[in-house]
Amino acid sequence: MEQHILQELRTIVPEERMFVDLAERYSYSYDASFGEYLPEAVVQPLNAGEVCRIVKLAGKHRIPLYPRGAATSLSGGPLPVEGGIVLDMTRFAHKLIIDRENLLAIVSPGVITADIHKKAEEVGLFYPPDPSSSHVSTIGGNISENSSGPKGLKYGTTKEYVIGLEVVTPLGDLIRTGGKTVKNVTGYDLTRLIVGSEGTLGIVTEMILRLIPKPKARMTLLATFDRLQDSGHAITKILSSGILPAAMELMDNACIRAVEQFEPCGLPVDKEALILVEVDGHPAAIEEEIRQCEAICYEQGASQVRVAKDEREREELWRARKMVSPAITQMGPTKISEDATVPRSKIPDMMERLNQIRSKYQLNLVVFGHAGDGNLHPNIITDKRNKEEMKRAEEAVGEIFAAAVELGGTLSGEHGIGTLKAPYMEMELGEAGLSMMKKIKEAWDPYNIMNPGKIFPRPGQIKVVLT
Amino acid sequence: MEQHILQELRTIVPEERMFVDLAERYSYSYDASFGEYLPEAVVQPLNAGEVCRIVKLAGKHRIPLYPRGAATSLSGGPLPVEGGIVLDMTRFAHKLIIDRENLLAIVSPGVITADIHKKAEEVGLFYPPDPSSSHVSTIGGNISENSSGPKGLKYGTTKEYVIGLEVVTPLGDLIRTGGKTVKNVTGYDLTRLIVGSEGTLGIVTEMILRLIPKPKARMTLLATFDRLQDSGHAITKILSSGILPAAMELMDNACIRAVEQFEPCGLPVDKEALILVEVDGHPAAIEEEIRQCEAICYEQGASQVRVAKDEREREELWRARKMVSPAITQMGPTKISEDATVPRSKIPDMMERLNQIRSKYQLNLVVFGHAGDGNLHPNIITDKRNKEEMKRAEEAVGEIFAAAVELGGTLSGEHGIGTLKAPYMEMELGEAGLSMMKKIKEAWDPYNIMNPGKIFPRPGQIKVVLT
């Protein structure tokens, strides 16, 4: 970046919040996905005014801007793939107001999601979205990617809880979308357009989140199955019985074995699948519901069902699920974490397809996920230095996407498209569908400075390149 | 419209589904709002293929297109304000499939909303959005306007239940947005952009709706208050007590009197307000909740609280609320029905402002609405032949909007902008905010053929004209 531009940048943010040294820039070159890309400069804005001025400067000089939260993205969201300036939003965290009367939270983008959970629960309220990174990830990142997690089944995704935004547009204007009311039909829903747009349509500088009363109680069960097929049927039977669990998690045999190897906790390594079901609400209601879930699991061929008797036992059951990510990370140096999602009735079919892909490409493929909403996480454990295996992994990833789309599903349920899935967009959306998205991007961001290189494939790009 | 264009149109839809006679076109010149505008032709497409061809023809000849459902719009949504072709979508109604396993409904735009309610409930499922016109309005219209109703408080609006669309773009391409999964972050959320865009961004030809299990039971109470202020406090107290009612309706004194005059049902005409609270869910939970609501109402100064003992009594309580619209319609030939919405804690302030506006302009102003989510319906009863009174009504409407925006609310909670609120858009959104919406419209619809004259004000237009 030319010196005079850096000079101009220094008039906006002071020296101590701007980094240009290689060593400092290096820490901003990666996220939780693949690839390393060095930004030319890093700034840490503290308020919307600074962001507006940075965006205007970037527009004038046609410099790519990469907003970044805690960089836990699994799809490359914050990677500065074309250099330019990284906006580290983690220090932009001064506001976390809970408005009890209106059941709202007003939050700055750098606030950590778990802090919103905590502060809402202190006054009996509840912010449901719970990505597994919530103890480190920022709400700004969650909003950019429309993050979700186990509770998506009953409570929906981040999007369902964002009702208003303050946004710096790609032209550097500060606008407000939505507001403090749940009902709002004043023009187009820019709030929901921006949530999940992966930072390509603007930089969010404040958000208004809807909260709900905290459920009074919760109960959890863990059921093991000799046959994966049966666990799939148990899931659909529970859902069509009139129960809407707060979470419904699935682990396949490879996943069970991975966890048990990482930290033995008595999981049955010979079973094809286990499911974890949690219900929440009024104590009388959930007592009845969990018994019904237990009965359905046995009817569908569960070999064992354990219902947690208290909070301690509940945490024990969840422990197996929470060990999945660390266990998998231990299995090999490189983890390709996907989130292809299918209509929930197609989970057994998708599991079958994943088995075929595992055999065909001879890969270490572990499957777990939020089965209740069809959001599976096939993880390929590999080593990026093994070029030959990485090539097979790339082919396998392409087939996973194709299988999901063929079964009526989608490339990504909650991780986002980023750099990794961009080449497959047209497969799902068709040329006309993708073009309608591009028209919005081009109309809003004429200089293509907002997180360029994400979501939209490069011309002719038809495959993900992991190596 | 030139003869050769009509000729071309006849090659797409047969004679019996195309109307050009004045008498026939006249029935398509109005909706439930204001104004009469004659279309040049009316067609009744039956499938997406026909819609694509009609849109391409309209694009070629730059002819405005006006999609129309049951025309129950209160904001002018389907009015053919620039002539052109009306697409009557009511015969496009062949599909209403309930997918029990995936908790989905797949529906054609001409299907009546109440039929979706009925068909879902037959198999123990529930489609919550319940605009009061649901027994006649089409789901296509509901989606265009993002309609809502009393259940928005607990369950959200139409948008919260639409997860996939088939849409004919303004260029006549058929695209699919979203899909059959609740979690989907594959690119921009075009589904939610199109829902509520009032037919200005495309014509919806199929929708995938999310259903939920039907609540097991419900209980209802009606509380009367000597002071309006107290009813507002009861509402916020109930909501901050951890209860999320399915509905929470408010009627002011003018509204109580209107109903009692229309059909005496023992309402207390001397009270300033009544509220209707309904809770649903597990029988044990709601029994407890309704008693808690009752206690809160008394604590906040209710003069009387009646809890319905059975379904018959429940219907009796709701009867008062359901009589509101017919009662008001009887009060005068012209009804201006607004839906300004404020954060719920501001309801007492907004009621106060409405009282001031009533006195200042000496108008017959009746207020009721969905108080739990801040969505009020101030209705002005007047006579459009009385030019002088209509002028006062116009001024009052402008002040109602200004008050809502000042209190942190919005122009429209559920009726849409249409022709009636377009002049006030900039007041709420600012120039930059409105311009971001316009950029989408211009990028998607370069010939401005999709429902032109709606949402966006004409240059220099600063006031609604009702006369």
mmCIF file of C-alpha atoms in Angstrom, chain A residues 175-434:
data_model
loop_
_atom_site.group_PDB
_atom_site.id
_atom_site.type_symbol
_atom_site.label_atom_id
_atom_site.label_comp_id
_atom_site.label_asym_id
_atom_site.label_seq_id
_atom_site.Cartn_x
_atom_site.Cartn_y
_atom_site.Cartn_z
ATOM 1 C CA ILE A 175 -27.621 3.784 7.696
ATOM 2 C CA ARG A 176 -30.076 2.106 10.061
ATOM 3 C CA THR A 177 -32.127 -0.900 8.996
ATOM 4 C CA GLY A 178 -35.134 -2.310 10.858
ATOM 5 C CA GLY A 179 -35.471 -1.072 14.411
ATOM 6 C CA LYS A 180 -36.765 -2.004 17.848
ATOM 7 C CA THR A 181 -40.016 -3.594 16.734
ATOM 8 C CA VAL A 182 -40.427 -7.215 15.756
ATOM 9 C CA LYS A 183 -43.029 -6.237 13.185
ATOM 10 C CA ASN A 184 -41.623 -3.912 10.551
ATOM 11 C CA VAL A 185 -42.593 -3.886 6.878
ATOM 12 C CA THR A 186 -41.281 -0.449 5.971
ATOM 13 C CA GLY A 187 -39.657 -1.244 2.626
ATOM 14 C CA TYR A 188 -37.216 -4.041 1.865
ATOM 15 C CA ASP A 189 -35.814 -6.123 4.701
ATOM 16 C CA LEU A 190 -32.228 -4.889 4.512
ATOM 17 C CA THR A 191 -31.573 -6.297 7.996
ATOM 18 C CA ARG A 192 -32.042 -9.864 6.844
ATOM 19 C CA LEU A 193 -30.217 -9.166 3.600
ATOM 20 C CA ILE A 194 -27.145 -8.002 5.508
ATOM 21 C CA VAL A 195 -27.209 -10.764 8.132
ATOM 22 C CA GLY A 196 -25.380 -13.676 6.488
ATOM 23 C CA SER A 197 -23.957 -11.576 3.645
ATOM 24 C CA GLU A 198 -20.479 -12.320 4.993
ATOM 25 C CA GLY A 199 -19.341 -8.722 5.163
ATOM 26 C CA THR A 200 -19.757 -8.194 1.428
ATOM 27 C CA LEU A 201 -22.529 -5.592 1.688
ATOM 28 C CA GLY A 202 -21.350 -3.347 4.509
ATOM 29 C CA ILE A 203 -19.872 -3.236 7.982
ATOM 30 C CA VAL A 204 -22.264 -3.654 10.885
ATOM 31 C CA THR A 205 -21.547 -1.190 13.722
ATOM 32 C CA GLU A 206 -24.511 -1.872 16.030
ATOM 33 C CA MET A 207 -27.221 -4.474 16.266
ATOM 34 C CA ILE A 208 -30.594 -4.754 17.938
ATOM 35 C CA LEU A 209 -31.273 -8.332 19.016
ATOM 36 C CA ARG A 210 -34.614 -9.789 20.034
ATOM 37 C CA LEU A 211 -34.583 -11.776 23.276
ATOM 38 C CA ILE A 212 -37.159 -14.218 24.611
ATOM 39 C CA PRO A 213 -38.045 -15.353 28.133
ATOM 40 C CA LYS A 214 -35.611 -17.985 29.344
ATOM 41 C CA PRO A 215 -37.118 -21.496 29.315
ATOM 42 C CA LYS A 216 -37.891 -22.599 32.861
ATOM 43 C CA ALA A 217 -36.282 -26.034 32.699
ATOM 44 C CA ARG A 218 -34.624 -28.543 30.375
ATOM 45 C CA MET A 219 -34.145 -32.297 30.136
ATOM 46 C CA THR A 220 -31.750 -34.356 28.053
ATOM 47 C CA LEU A 221 -31.424 -37.941 26.845
ATOM 48 C CA LEU A 222 -28.773 -39.901 25.010
ATOM 49 C CA ALA A 223 -29.793 -42.876 22.884
ATOM 50 C CA THR A 224 -27.512 -45.362 21.131
ATOM 51 C CA PHE A 225 -28.419 -47.317 18.031
ATOM 52 C CA ASP A 226 -27.006 -50.459 16.427
ATOM 53 C CA ARG A 227 -28.175 -49.194 13.062
ATOM 54 C CA LEU A 228 -27.660 -45.637 11.833
ATOM 55 C CA GLN A 229 -30.877 -45.944 9.817
ATOM 56 C CA ASP A 230 -32.866 -46.428 13.038
ATOM 57 C CA SER A 231 -31.482 -43.260 14.619
ATOM 58 C CA GLY A 232 -32.673 -41.330 11.559
ATOM 59 C CA HIS A 233 -36.158 -42.752 11.991
ATOM 60 C CA ALA A 234 -36.161 -41.929 15.706
ATOM 61 C CA ILE A 235 -35.370 -38.296 14.820
ATOM 62 C CA THR A 236 -38.216 -37.926 12.331
ATOM 63 C CA LYS A 237 -40.667 -39.819 14.593
ATOM 64 C CA ILE A 238 -39.946 -37.511 17.526
ATOM 65 C CA LEU A 239 -40.455 -34.444 15.363
ATOM 66 C CA SER A 240 -43.721 -35.664 13.876
ATOM 67 C CA SER A 241 -45.035 -36.633 17.329
ATOM 68 C CA GLY A 242 -45.672 -32.982 18.172
ATOM 69 C CA ILE A 243 -42.482 -32.436 20.171
ATOM 70 C CA LEU A 244 -40.064 -29.704 19.114
ATOM 71 C CA PRO A 245 -36.808 -30.401 20.975
ATOM 72 C CA ALA A 246 -34.400 -27.573 21.731
ATOM 73 C CA ALA A 247 -31.603 -29.688 20.236
ATOM 74 C CA MET A 248 -31.180 -33.012 18.522
ATOM 75 C CA GLU A 249 -27.583 -33.998 17.875
ATOM 76 C CA LEU A 250 -26.219 -36.995 15.985
ATOM 77 C CA MET A 251 -22.796 -38.703 16.101
ATOM 78 C CA ASP A 252 -21.853 -41.529 13.745
ATOM 79 C CA ASN A 253 -19.637 -44.493 14.633
ATOM 80 C CA ALA A 254 -16.418 -42.826 13.441
ATOM 81 C CA CYS A 255 -17.295 -39.856 15.602
ATOM 82 C CA ILE A 256 -18.113 -42.006 18.668
ATOM 83 C CA ARG A 257 -14.775 -43.784 18.308
ATOM 84 C CA ALA A 258 -12.904 -40.514 17.864
ATOM 85 C CA VAL A 259 -14.339 -39.103 21.084
ATOM 86 C CA GLU A 260 -13.795 -42.315 23.051
ATOM 87 C CA GLN A 261 -10.179 -42.475 21.875
ATOM 88 C CA PHE A 262 -9.589 -38.824 22.769
ATOM 89 C CA GLU A 263 -11.083 -39.112 26.222
ATOM 90 C CA PRO A 264 -12.717 -42.355 27.320
ATOM 91 C CA CYS A 265 -16.156 -41.583 28.715
ATOM 92 C CA GLY A 266 -17.862 -44.930 28.269
ATOM 93 C CA LEU A 267 -19.343 -44.382 24.810
ATOM 94 C CA PRO A 268 -20.323 -47.604 22.999
ATOM 95 C CA VAL A 269 -17.680 -47.814 20.229
ATOM 96 C CA ASP A 270 -19.517 -50.689 18.525
ATOM 97 C CA LYS A 271 -22.718 -48.711 17.873
ATOM 98 C CA GLU A 272 -23.442 -47.118 14.519
ATOM 99 C CA ALA A 273 -24.904 -43.927 15.983
ATOM 100 C CA LEU A 274 -25.945 -42.018 19.031
ATOM 101 C CA ILE A 275 -28.377 -39.143 19.358
ATOM 102 C CA LEU A 276 -28.677 -36.530 22.043
ATOM 103 C CA VAL A 277 -32.112 -34.978 22.527
ATOM 104 C CA GLU A 278 -32.821 -31.963 24.715
ATOM 105 C CA VAL A 279 -36.261 -30.499 25.441
ATOM 106 C CA ASP A 280 -36.896 -27.273 27.296
ATOM 107 C CA GLY A 281 -39.889 -25.373 28.673
ATOM 108 C CA HIS A 282 -42.267 -25.818 31.569
ATOM 109 C CA PRO A 283 -41.130 -28.612 33.952
ATOM 110 C CA ALA A 284 -44.402 -30.557 33.666
ATOM 111 C CA ALA A 285 -44.351 -30.359 29.881
ATOM 112 C CA ILE A 286 -40.771 -31.483 29.398
ATOM 113 C CA GLU A 287 -41.015 -34.364 31.878
ATOM 114 C CA GLU A 288 -43.801 -35.742 29.688
ATOM 115 C CA GLU A 289 -41.949 -34.966 26.456
ATOM 116 C CA ILE A 290 -38.654 -36.581 27.418
ATOM 117 C CA ARG A 291 -40.489 -39.796 28.387
ATOM 118 C CA GLN A 292 -42.206 -39.750 25.014
ATOM 119 C CA CYS A 293 -38.838 -39.254 23.268
ATOM 120 C CA GLU A 294 -37.412 -42.168 25.255
ATOM 121 C CA ALA A 295 -40.281 -44.431 24.228
ATOM 122 C CA ILE A 296 -39.928 -43.445 20.554
ATOM 123 C CA CYS A 297 -36.184 -44.199 20.609
ATOM 124 C CA TYR A 298 -36.828 -47.694 21.978
ATOM 125 C CA GLU A 299 -39.636 -48.267 19.467
ATOM 126 C CA GLN A 300 -37.220 -47.353 16.673
ATOM 127 C CA GLY A 301 -34.622 -49.862 17.889
ATOM 128 C CA ALA A 302 -32.394 -47.955 20.318
ATOM 129 C CA SER A 303 -30.174 -50.325 22.263
ATOM 130 C CA GLN A 304 -29.985 -47.972 25.235
ATOM 131 C CA VAL A 305 -31.538 -44.664 26.293
ATOM 132 C CA ARG A 306 -30.211 -42.639 29.212
ATOM 133 C CA VAL A 307 -32.240 -39.735 30.566
ATOM 134 C CA ALA A 308 -30.210 -37.298 32.673
ATOM 135 C CA LYS A 309 -31.643 -37.082 36.186
ATOM 136 C CA ASP A 310 -30.129 -33.733 37.047
ATOM 137 C CA GLU A 311 -27.977 -30.914 35.698
ATOM 138 C CA ARG A 312 -24.764 -32.822 36.511
ATOM 139 C CA GLU A 313 -25.890 -35.850 34.509
ATOM 140 C CA ARG A 314 -27.074 -33.553 31.739
ATOM 141 C CA GLU A 315 -23.610 -32.045 31.461
ATOM 142 C CA GLU A 316 -22.131 -35.515 31.337
ATOM 143 C CA LEU A 317 -24.307 -36.416 28.370
ATOM 144 C CA TRP A 318 -23.419 -33.197 26.552
ATOM 145 C CA ARG A 319 -19.756 -33.815 27.314
ATOM 146 C CA ALA A 320 -19.554 -36.488 24.605
ATOM 147 C CA ARG A 321 -20.922 -34.035 22.045
ATOM 148 C CA LYS A 322 -18.682 -31.212 23.181
ATOM 149 C CA MET A 323 -15.584 -33.428 22.922
ATOM 150 C CA VAL A 324 -16.216 -33.967 19.204
ATOM 151 C CA SER A 325 -14.320 -30.960 17.891
ATOM 152 C CA PRO A 326 -11.223 -31.314 20.092
ATOM 153 C CA ALA A 327 -11.207 -35.083 19.462
ATOM 154 C CA ILE A 328 -11.280 -34.623 15.713
ATOM 155 C CA THR A 329 -8.623 -31.925 15.817
ATOM 156 C CA GLN A 330 -6.324 -34.449 17.506
ATOM 157 C CA MET A 331 -6.828 -37.015 14.746
ATOM 158 C CA GLY A 332 -4.721 -35.253 12.155
ATOM 159 C CA PRO A 333 -3.143 -31.911 11.344
ATOM 160 C CA THR A 334 -5.801 -30.800 8.861
ATOM 161 C CA LYS A 335 -9.537 -30.829 9.380
ATOM 162 C CA ILE A 336 -11.952 -30.012 6.581
ATOM 163 C CA SER A 337 -15.181 -29.151 8.341
ATOM 164 C CA GLU A 338 -18.289 -29.093 6.148
ATOM 165 C CA ASP A 339 -21.892 -28.259 6.890
ATOM 166 C CA ALA A 340 -23.927 -29.517 3.970
ATOM 167 C CA THR A 341 -27.563 -29.510 5.031
ATOM 168 C CA VAL A 342 -30.495 -31.615 3.822
ATOM 169 C CA PRO A 343 -34.233 -31.748 4.575
ATOM 170 C CA ARG A 344 -34.339 -33.739 7.812
ATOM 171 C CA SER A 345 -36.177 -36.693 6.278
ATOM 172 C CA LYS A 346 -33.177 -37.155 3.990
ATOM 173 C CA ILE A 347 -30.654 -37.620 6.791
ATOM 174 C CA PRO A 348 -30.535 -41.417 6.418
ATOM 175 C CA ASP A 349 -29.956 -41.007 2.649
ATOM 176 C CA MET A 350 -27.271 -38.389 3.223
ATOM 177 C CA MET A 351 -25.515 -40.597 5.782
ATOM 178 C CA GLU A 352 -25.542 -43.410 3.201
ATOM 179 C CA ARG A 353 -24.061 -41.091 0.562
ATOM 180 C CA LEU A 354 -21.368 -39.988 3.005
ATOM 181 C CA ASN A 355 -20.496 -43.647 3.648
ATOM 182 C CA GLN A 356 -20.092 -44.211 -0.083
ATOM 183 C CA ILE A 357 -17.895 -41.129 -0.408
ATOM 184 C CA ARG A 358 -15.752 -42.315 2.521
ATOM 185 C CA SER A 359 -15.171 -45.694 0.826
ATOM 186 C CA LYS A 360 -14.661 -44.309 -2.650
ATOM 187 C CA TYR A 361 -11.998 -41.789 -1.620
ATOM 188 C CA GLN A 362 -10.548 -43.808 1.261
ATOM 189 C CA LEU A 363 -10.696 -40.859 3.621
ATOM 190 C CA ASN A 364 -10.952 -40.465 7.343
ATOM 191 C CA LEU A 365 -14.461 -39.028 7.350
ATOM 192 C CA VAL A 366 -16.233 -38.359 10.646
ATOM 193 C CA VAL A 367 -19.869 -37.280 10.732
ATOM 194 C CA PHE A 368 -21.784 -35.486 13.452
ATOM 195 C CA GLY A 369 -24.206 -32.602 13.461
ATOM 196 C CA HIS A 370 -27.512 -30.993 14.221
ATOM 197 C CA ALA A 371 -29.654 -33.804 12.904
ATOM 198 C CA GLY A 372 -32.971 -32.278 13.905
ATOM 199 C CA ASP A 373 -32.627 -29.601 11.274
ATOM 200 C CA GLY A 374 -30.703 -31.694 8.744
ATOM 201 C CA ASN A 375 -27.493 -29.778 9.340
ATOM 202 C CA LEU A 376 -24.703 -32.391 9.244
ATOM 203 C CA HIS A 377 -21.006 -31.788 9.767
ATOM 204 C CA PRO A 378 -18.963 -34.216 7.691
ATOM 205 C CA ASN A 379 -15.338 -33.678 8.740
ATOM 206 C CA ILE A 380 -12.425 -34.977 6.683
ATOM 207 C CA ILE A 381 -9.303 -35.504 8.741
ATOM 208 C CA THR A 382 -6.205 -35.224 6.617
ATOM 209 C CA ASP A 383 -2.821 -33.541 6.324
ATOM 210 C CA LYS A 384 -2.430 -30.664 3.949
ATOM 211 C CA ARG A 385 1.185 -31.641 3.262
ATOM 212 C CA ASN A 386 -0.110 -34.881 1.739
ATOM 213 C CA LYS A 387 -0.921 -33.467 -1.696
ATOM 214 C CA GLU A 388 -2.292 -36.725 -3.012
ATOM 215 C CA GLU A 389 -4.740 -37.163 -0.134
ATOM 216 C CA MET A 390 -5.741 -33.504 -0.309
ATOM 217 C CA LYS A 391 -6.642 -34.036 -3.950
ATOM 218 C CA ARG A 392 -8.916 -36.903 -2.934
ATOM 219 C CA ALA A 393 -10.365 -34.710 -0.178
ATOM 220 C CA GLU A 394 -11.148 -31.993 -2.701
ATOM 221 C CA GLU A 395 -12.989 -34.461 -4.905
ATOM 222 C CA ALA A 396 -14.870 -35.780 -1.890
ATOM 223 C CA VAL A 397 -15.931 -32.288 -0.807
ATOM 224 C CA GLY A 398 -17.338 -31.659 -4.276
ATOM 225 C CA GLU A 399 -19.308 -34.899 -4.060
ATOM 226 C CA ILE A 400 -20.626 -34.028 -0.597
ATOM 227 C CA PHE A 401 -21.996 -30.745 -1.950
ATOM 228 C CA ALA A 402 -23.499 -32.474 -4.988
ATOM 229 C CA ALA A 403 -25.175 -35.059 -2.733
ATOM 230 C CA ALA A 404 -26.661 -32.390 -0.473
ATOM 231 C CA VAL A 405 -28.046 -30.390 -3.386
ATOM 232 C CA GLU A 406 -29.400 -33.551 -5.094
ATOM 233 C CA LEU A 407 -31.255 -34.461 -1.901
ATOM 234 C CA GLY A 408 -32.949 -31.054 -1.871
ATOM 235 C CA GLY A 409 -30.483 -29.477 0.543
ATOM 236 C CA THR A 410 -27.910 -26.719 0.518
ATOM 237 C CA LEU A 411 -24.127 -26.206 0.399
ATOM 238 C CA SER A 412 -24.015 -24.537 3.764
ATOM 239 C CA GLY A 413 -26.354 -24.541 6.738
ATOM 240 C CA GLU A 414 -24.365 -22.321 9.061
ATOM 241 C CA HIS A 415 -20.680 -21.922 8.139
ATOM 242 C CA GLY A 416 -21.110 -19.650 5.137
ATOM 243 C CA ILE A 417 -19.722 -19.782 1.608
ATOM 244 C CA GLY A 418 -16.583 -17.659 1.967
ATOM 245 C CA THR A 419 -13.766 -18.753 -0.275
ATOM 246 C CA LEU A 420 -14.281 -22.480 0.156
ATOM 247 C CA LYS A 421 -17.729 -23.026 -1.321
ATOM 248 C CA ALA A 422 -17.859 -20.189 -3.851
ATOM 249 C CA PRO A 423 -17.096 -22.492 -6.797
ATOM 250 C CA TYR A 424 -20.238 -24.523 -6.073
ATOM 251 C CA MET A 425 -22.703 -21.648 -5.856
ATOM 252 C CA GLU A 426 -24.002 -22.034 -9.385
ATOM 253 C CA MET A 427 -24.601 -25.751 -8.822
ATOM 254 C CA GLU A 428 -27.199 -24.867 -6.191
ATOM 255 C CA LEU A 429 -28.538 -21.541 -7.410
ATOM 256 C CA GLY A 430 -28.309 -21.794 -11.179
ATOM 257 C CA GLU A 431 -26.928 -19.006 -13.318
ATOM 258 C CA ALA A 432 -30.004 -16.773 -12.989
ATOM 259 C CA GLY A 433 -30.231 -17.216 -9.209
ATOM 260 C CA LEU A 434 -26.568 -16.390 -8.678
#
